[in-house]
XYZ file of N, CA and C in Angstrom:
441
model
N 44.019 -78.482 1.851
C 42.646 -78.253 2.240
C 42.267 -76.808 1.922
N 41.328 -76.543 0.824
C 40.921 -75.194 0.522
C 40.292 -74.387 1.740
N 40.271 -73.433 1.942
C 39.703 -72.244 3.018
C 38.025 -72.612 2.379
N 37.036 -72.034 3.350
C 36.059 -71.135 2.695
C 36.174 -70.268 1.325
N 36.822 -69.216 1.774
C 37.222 -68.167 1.277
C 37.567 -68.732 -0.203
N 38.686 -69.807 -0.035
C 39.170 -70.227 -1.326
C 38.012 -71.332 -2.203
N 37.217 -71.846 -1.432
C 36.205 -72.324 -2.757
C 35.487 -71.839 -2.804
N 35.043 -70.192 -2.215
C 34.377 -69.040 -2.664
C 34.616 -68.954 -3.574
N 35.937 -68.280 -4.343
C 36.383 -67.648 -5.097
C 36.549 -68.408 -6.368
N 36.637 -69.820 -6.162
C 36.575 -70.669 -6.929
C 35.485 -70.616 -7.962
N 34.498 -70.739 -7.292
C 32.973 -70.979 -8.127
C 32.474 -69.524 -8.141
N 33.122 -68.490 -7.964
C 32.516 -67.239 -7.829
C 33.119 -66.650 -9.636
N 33.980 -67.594 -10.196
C 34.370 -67.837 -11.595
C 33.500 -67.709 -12.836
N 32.819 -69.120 -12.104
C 31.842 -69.211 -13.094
C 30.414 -68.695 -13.163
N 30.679 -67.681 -11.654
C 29.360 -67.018 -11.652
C 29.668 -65.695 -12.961
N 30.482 -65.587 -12.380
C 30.987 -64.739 -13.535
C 31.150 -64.612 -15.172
N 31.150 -66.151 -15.144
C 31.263 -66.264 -16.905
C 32.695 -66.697 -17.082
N 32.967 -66.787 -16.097
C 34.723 -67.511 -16.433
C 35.511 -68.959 -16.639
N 34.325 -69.518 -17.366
C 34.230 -71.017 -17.024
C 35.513 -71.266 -17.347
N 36.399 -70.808 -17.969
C 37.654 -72.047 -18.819
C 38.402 -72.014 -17.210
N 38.155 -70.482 -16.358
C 39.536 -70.244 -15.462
C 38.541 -71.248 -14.340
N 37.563 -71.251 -14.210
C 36.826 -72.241 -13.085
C 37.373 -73.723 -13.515
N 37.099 -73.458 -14.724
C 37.758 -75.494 -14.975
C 39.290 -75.349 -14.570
N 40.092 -74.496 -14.510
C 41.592 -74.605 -14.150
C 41.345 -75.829 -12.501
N 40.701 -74.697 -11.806
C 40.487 -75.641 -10.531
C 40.319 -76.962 -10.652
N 39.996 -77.740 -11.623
C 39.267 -78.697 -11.650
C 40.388 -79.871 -11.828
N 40.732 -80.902 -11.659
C 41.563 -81.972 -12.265
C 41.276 -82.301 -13.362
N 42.332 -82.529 -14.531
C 41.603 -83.627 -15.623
C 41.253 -84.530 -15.429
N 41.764 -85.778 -14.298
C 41.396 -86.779 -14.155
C 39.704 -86.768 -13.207
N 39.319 -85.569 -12.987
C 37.739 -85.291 -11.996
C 36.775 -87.270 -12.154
N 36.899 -87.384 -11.095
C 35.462 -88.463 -11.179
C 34.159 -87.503 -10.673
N 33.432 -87.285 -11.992
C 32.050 -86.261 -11.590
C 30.988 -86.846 -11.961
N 30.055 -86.946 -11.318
C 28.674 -87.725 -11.430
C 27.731 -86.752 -11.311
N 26.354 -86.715 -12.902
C 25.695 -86.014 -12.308
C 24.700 -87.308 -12.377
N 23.849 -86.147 -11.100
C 22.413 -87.665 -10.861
C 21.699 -86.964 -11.556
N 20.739 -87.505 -11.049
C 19.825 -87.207 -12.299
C 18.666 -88.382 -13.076
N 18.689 -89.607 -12.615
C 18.249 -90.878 -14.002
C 16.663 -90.811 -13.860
N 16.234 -89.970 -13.250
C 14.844 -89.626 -13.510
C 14.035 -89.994 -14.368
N 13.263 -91.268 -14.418
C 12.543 -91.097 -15.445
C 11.254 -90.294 -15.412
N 11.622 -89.295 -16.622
C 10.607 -88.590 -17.063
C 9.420 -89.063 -18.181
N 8.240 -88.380 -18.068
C 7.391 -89.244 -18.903
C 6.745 -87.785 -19.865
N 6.904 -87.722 -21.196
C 6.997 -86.832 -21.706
C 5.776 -87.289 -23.026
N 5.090 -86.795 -23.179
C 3.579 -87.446 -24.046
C 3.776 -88.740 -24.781
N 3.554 -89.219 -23.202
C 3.430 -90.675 -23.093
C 4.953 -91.578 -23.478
N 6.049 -90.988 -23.824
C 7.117 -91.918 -24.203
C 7.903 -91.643 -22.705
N 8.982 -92.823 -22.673
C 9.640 -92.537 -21.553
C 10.983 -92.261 -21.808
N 11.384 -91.077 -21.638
C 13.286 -90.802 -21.283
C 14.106 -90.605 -20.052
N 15.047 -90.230 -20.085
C 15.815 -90.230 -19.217
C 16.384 -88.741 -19.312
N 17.194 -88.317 -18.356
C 17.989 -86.969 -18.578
C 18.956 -87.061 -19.178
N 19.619 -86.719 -20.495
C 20.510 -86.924 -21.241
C 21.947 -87.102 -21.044
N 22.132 -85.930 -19.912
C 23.453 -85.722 -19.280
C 23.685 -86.884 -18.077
N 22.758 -87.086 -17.571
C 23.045 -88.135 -16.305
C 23.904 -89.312 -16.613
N 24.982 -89.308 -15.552
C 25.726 -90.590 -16.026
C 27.451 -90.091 -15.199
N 27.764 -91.180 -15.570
C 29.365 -90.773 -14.916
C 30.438 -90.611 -15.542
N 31.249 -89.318 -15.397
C 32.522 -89.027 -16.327
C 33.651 -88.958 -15.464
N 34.640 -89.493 -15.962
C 35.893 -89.939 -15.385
C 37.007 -88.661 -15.679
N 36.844 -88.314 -16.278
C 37.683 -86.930 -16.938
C 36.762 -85.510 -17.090
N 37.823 -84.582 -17.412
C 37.103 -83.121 -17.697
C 36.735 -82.928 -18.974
N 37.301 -83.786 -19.642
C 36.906 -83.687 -21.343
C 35.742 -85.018 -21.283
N 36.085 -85.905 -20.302
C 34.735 -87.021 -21.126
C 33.553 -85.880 -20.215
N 33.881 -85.014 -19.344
C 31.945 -84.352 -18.556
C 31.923 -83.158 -19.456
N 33.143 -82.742 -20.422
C 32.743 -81.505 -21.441
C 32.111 -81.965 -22.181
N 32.572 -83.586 -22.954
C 31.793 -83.459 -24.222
C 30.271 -84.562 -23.558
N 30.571 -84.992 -22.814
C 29.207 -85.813 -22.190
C 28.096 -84.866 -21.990
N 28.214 -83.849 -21.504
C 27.188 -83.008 -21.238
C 26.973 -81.791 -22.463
N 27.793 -81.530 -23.584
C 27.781 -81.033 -25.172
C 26.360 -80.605 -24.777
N 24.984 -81.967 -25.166
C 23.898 -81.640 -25.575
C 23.417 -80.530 -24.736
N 23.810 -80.200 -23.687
C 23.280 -79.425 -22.730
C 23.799 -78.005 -23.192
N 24.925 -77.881 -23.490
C 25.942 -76.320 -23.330
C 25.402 -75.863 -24.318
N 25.190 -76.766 -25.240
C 25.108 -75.913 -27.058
C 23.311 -75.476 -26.747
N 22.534 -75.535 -25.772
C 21.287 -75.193 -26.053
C 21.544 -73.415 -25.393
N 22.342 -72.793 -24.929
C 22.267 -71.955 -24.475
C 22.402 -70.776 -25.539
N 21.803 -69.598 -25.060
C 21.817 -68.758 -26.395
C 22.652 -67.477 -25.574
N 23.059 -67.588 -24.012
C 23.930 -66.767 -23.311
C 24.986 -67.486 -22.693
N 25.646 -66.706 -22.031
C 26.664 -67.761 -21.076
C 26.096 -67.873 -19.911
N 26.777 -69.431 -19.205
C 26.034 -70.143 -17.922
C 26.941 -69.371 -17.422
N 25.977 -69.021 -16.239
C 27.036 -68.103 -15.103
C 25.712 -68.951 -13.947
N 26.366 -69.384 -12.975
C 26.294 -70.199 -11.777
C 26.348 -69.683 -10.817
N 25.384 -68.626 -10.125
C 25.512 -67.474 -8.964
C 25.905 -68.817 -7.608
N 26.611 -68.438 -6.785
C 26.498 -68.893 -5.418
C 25.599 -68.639 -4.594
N 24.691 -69.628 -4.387
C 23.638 -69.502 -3.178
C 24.254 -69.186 -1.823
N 24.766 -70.714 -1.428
C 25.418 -71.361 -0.202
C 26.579 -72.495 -0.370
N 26.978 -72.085 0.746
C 28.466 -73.148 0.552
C 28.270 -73.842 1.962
N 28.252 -74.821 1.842
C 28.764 -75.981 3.769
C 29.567 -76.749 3.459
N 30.701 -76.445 3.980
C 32.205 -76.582 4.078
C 32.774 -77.466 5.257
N 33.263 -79.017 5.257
C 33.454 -79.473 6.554
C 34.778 -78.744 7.185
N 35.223 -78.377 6.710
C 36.683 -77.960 7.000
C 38.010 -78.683 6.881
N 37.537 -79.372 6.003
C 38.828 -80.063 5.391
C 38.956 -80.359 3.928
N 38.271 -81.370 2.630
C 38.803 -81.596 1.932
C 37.208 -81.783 1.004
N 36.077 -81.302 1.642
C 34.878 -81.379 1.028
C 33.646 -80.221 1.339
N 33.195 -80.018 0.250
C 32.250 -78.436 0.821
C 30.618 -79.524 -0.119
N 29.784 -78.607 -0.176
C 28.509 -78.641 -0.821
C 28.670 -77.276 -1.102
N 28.279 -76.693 -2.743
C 27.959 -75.811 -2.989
C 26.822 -75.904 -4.052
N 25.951 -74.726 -3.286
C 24.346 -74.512 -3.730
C 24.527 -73.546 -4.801
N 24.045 -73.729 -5.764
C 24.654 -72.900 -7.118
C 23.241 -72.096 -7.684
N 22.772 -71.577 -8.929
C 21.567 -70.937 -9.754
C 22.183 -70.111 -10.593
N 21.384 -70.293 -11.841
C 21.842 -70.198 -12.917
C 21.363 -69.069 -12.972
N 22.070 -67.549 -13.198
C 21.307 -66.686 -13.283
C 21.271 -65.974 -14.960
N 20.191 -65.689 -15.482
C 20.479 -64.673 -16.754
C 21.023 -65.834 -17.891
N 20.263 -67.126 -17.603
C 20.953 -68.050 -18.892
C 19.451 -67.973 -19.508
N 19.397 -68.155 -20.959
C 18.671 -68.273 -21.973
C 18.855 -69.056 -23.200
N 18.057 -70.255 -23.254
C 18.602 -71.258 -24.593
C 18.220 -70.651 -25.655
N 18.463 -70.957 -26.997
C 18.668 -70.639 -27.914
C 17.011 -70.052 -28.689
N 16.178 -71.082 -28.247
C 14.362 -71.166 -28.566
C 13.984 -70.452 -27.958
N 14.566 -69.718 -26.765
C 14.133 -68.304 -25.708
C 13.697 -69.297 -24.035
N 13.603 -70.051 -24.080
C 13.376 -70.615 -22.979
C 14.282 -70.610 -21.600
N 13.955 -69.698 -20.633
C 14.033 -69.733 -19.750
C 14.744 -70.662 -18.845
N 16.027 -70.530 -18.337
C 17.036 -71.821 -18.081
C 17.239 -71.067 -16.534
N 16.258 -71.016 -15.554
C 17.337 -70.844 -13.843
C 17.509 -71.755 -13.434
N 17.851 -73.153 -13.711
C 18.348 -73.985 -13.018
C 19.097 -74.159 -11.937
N 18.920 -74.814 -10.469
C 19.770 -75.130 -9.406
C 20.142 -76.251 -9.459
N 21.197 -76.212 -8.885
C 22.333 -76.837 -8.474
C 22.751 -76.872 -7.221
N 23.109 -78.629 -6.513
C 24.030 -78.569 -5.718
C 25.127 -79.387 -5.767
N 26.516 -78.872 -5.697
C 27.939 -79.792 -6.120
C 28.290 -80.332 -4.922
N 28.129 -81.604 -4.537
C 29.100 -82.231 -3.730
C 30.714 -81.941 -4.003
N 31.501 -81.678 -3.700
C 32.527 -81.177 -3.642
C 34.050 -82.264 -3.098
N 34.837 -82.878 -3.746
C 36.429 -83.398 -2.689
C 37.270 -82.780 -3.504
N 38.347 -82.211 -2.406
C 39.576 -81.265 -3.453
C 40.738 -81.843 -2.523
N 41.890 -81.989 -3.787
C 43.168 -82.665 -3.157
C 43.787 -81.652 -2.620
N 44.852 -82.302 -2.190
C 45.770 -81.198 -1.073
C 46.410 -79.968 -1.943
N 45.893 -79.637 -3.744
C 46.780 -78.782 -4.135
C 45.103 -77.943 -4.362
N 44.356 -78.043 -3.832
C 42.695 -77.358 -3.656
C 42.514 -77.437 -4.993
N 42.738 -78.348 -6.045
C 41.750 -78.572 -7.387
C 40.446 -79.722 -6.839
N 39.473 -79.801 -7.692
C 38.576 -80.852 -7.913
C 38.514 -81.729 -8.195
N 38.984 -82.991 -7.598
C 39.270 -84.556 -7.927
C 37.719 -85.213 -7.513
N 36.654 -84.758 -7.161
C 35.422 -85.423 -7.201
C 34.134 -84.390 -7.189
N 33.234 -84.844 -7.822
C 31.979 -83.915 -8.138
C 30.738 -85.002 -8.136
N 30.003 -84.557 -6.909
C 28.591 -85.440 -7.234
C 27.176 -84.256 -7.931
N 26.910 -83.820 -8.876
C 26.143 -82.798 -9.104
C 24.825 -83.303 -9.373
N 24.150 -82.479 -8.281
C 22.335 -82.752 -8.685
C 21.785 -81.205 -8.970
N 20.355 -81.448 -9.544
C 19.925 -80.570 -10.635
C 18.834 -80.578 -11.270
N 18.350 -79.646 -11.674
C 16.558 -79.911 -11.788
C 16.644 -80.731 -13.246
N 16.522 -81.900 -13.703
C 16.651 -82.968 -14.701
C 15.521 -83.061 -15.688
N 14.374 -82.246 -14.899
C 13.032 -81.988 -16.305
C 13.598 -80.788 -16.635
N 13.860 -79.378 -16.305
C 14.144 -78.488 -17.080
C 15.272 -78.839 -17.843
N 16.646 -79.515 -18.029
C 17.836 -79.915 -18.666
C 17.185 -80.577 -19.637
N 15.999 -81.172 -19.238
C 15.749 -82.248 -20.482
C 14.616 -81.375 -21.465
N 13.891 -80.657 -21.256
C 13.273 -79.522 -22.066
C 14.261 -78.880 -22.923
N 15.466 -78.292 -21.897
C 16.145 -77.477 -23.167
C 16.570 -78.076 -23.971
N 17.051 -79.205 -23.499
C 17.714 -80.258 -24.810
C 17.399 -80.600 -25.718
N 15.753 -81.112 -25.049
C 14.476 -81.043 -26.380
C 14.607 -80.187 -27.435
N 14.322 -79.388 -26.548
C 13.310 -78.036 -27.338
C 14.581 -77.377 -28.310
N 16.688 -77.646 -27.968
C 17.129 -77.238 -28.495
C 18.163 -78.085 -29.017
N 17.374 -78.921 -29.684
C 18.458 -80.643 -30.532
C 20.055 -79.547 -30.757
N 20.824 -80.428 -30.284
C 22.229 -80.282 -31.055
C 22.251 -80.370 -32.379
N 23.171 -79.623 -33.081
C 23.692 -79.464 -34.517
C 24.097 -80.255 -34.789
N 24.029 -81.440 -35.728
C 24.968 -82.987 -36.108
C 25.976 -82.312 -37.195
């Protein structure tokens, strides 16, 4: 059961820019869900949020969510808002994207909140992540992946 303290320090990683050592925490096997299925209505056609959906692994939510990472023209650094922590094996952490910028110049502060379950060795074996799903879907737009 992680401390406070210890899934402070955890996500205080990737506030930093330290994503590979933040994914250490993480399990490969992670079941992470982001929500998200919003339908958005965008001049007049209807989509969905690109990333929304469920990944069973750390490599199927790396490359599942691709369209999203490659729009950035800085690194995601994920300030800590707030953390509520039951005191055992699950927290909520309130996240914001600070100082990210996609590639077209557009403006990325996105929030975040991670539902949180960590096994008894304090990695990340579950992630429910919600998230503002019209701005994700703008940058994505506005910054198509490279084929």
């Amino acid at each position: 059961m992680p401390t406070l303290e210890k899934i402070r320090a955890i996500f205080d990683l990737i506030g930093q820019g330290r994503k590979e050592e933040f994914f250490e925490n993480v399990d490969d096997n992670v079941d992470w869900t982001v929500k998200g299925k919003t339908l958005i209505i965008i001049h007049l056609s209807r989509t969905y949020c690109p990333i929304s959906g469920h990944y069973s692994s750390k490599q199927a939510f790396h490359d599942g969510t691709h369209a999203l990472s490659s729009t950035w023209a800085t690194p995601l650094k994920l300030v800590v808002q707030d953390i509520i922590h039951d005191g055992k094996n699950k927290a909520a952490v309130e996240l914001k994207a600070v100082g990210v910028e996609c590639k077209n110049g557009l403006k990325f502060p996105n929030e975040y909140v991670w539902v949180c379950h960590f096994n008894d060795q304090d990695k990340i074996i579950k992630i429910n992540a919600f998230m503002d799903t019209d701005l994700v879907t703008r940058a994505i737009q506005q910054n198509p992946p490279k084929i």
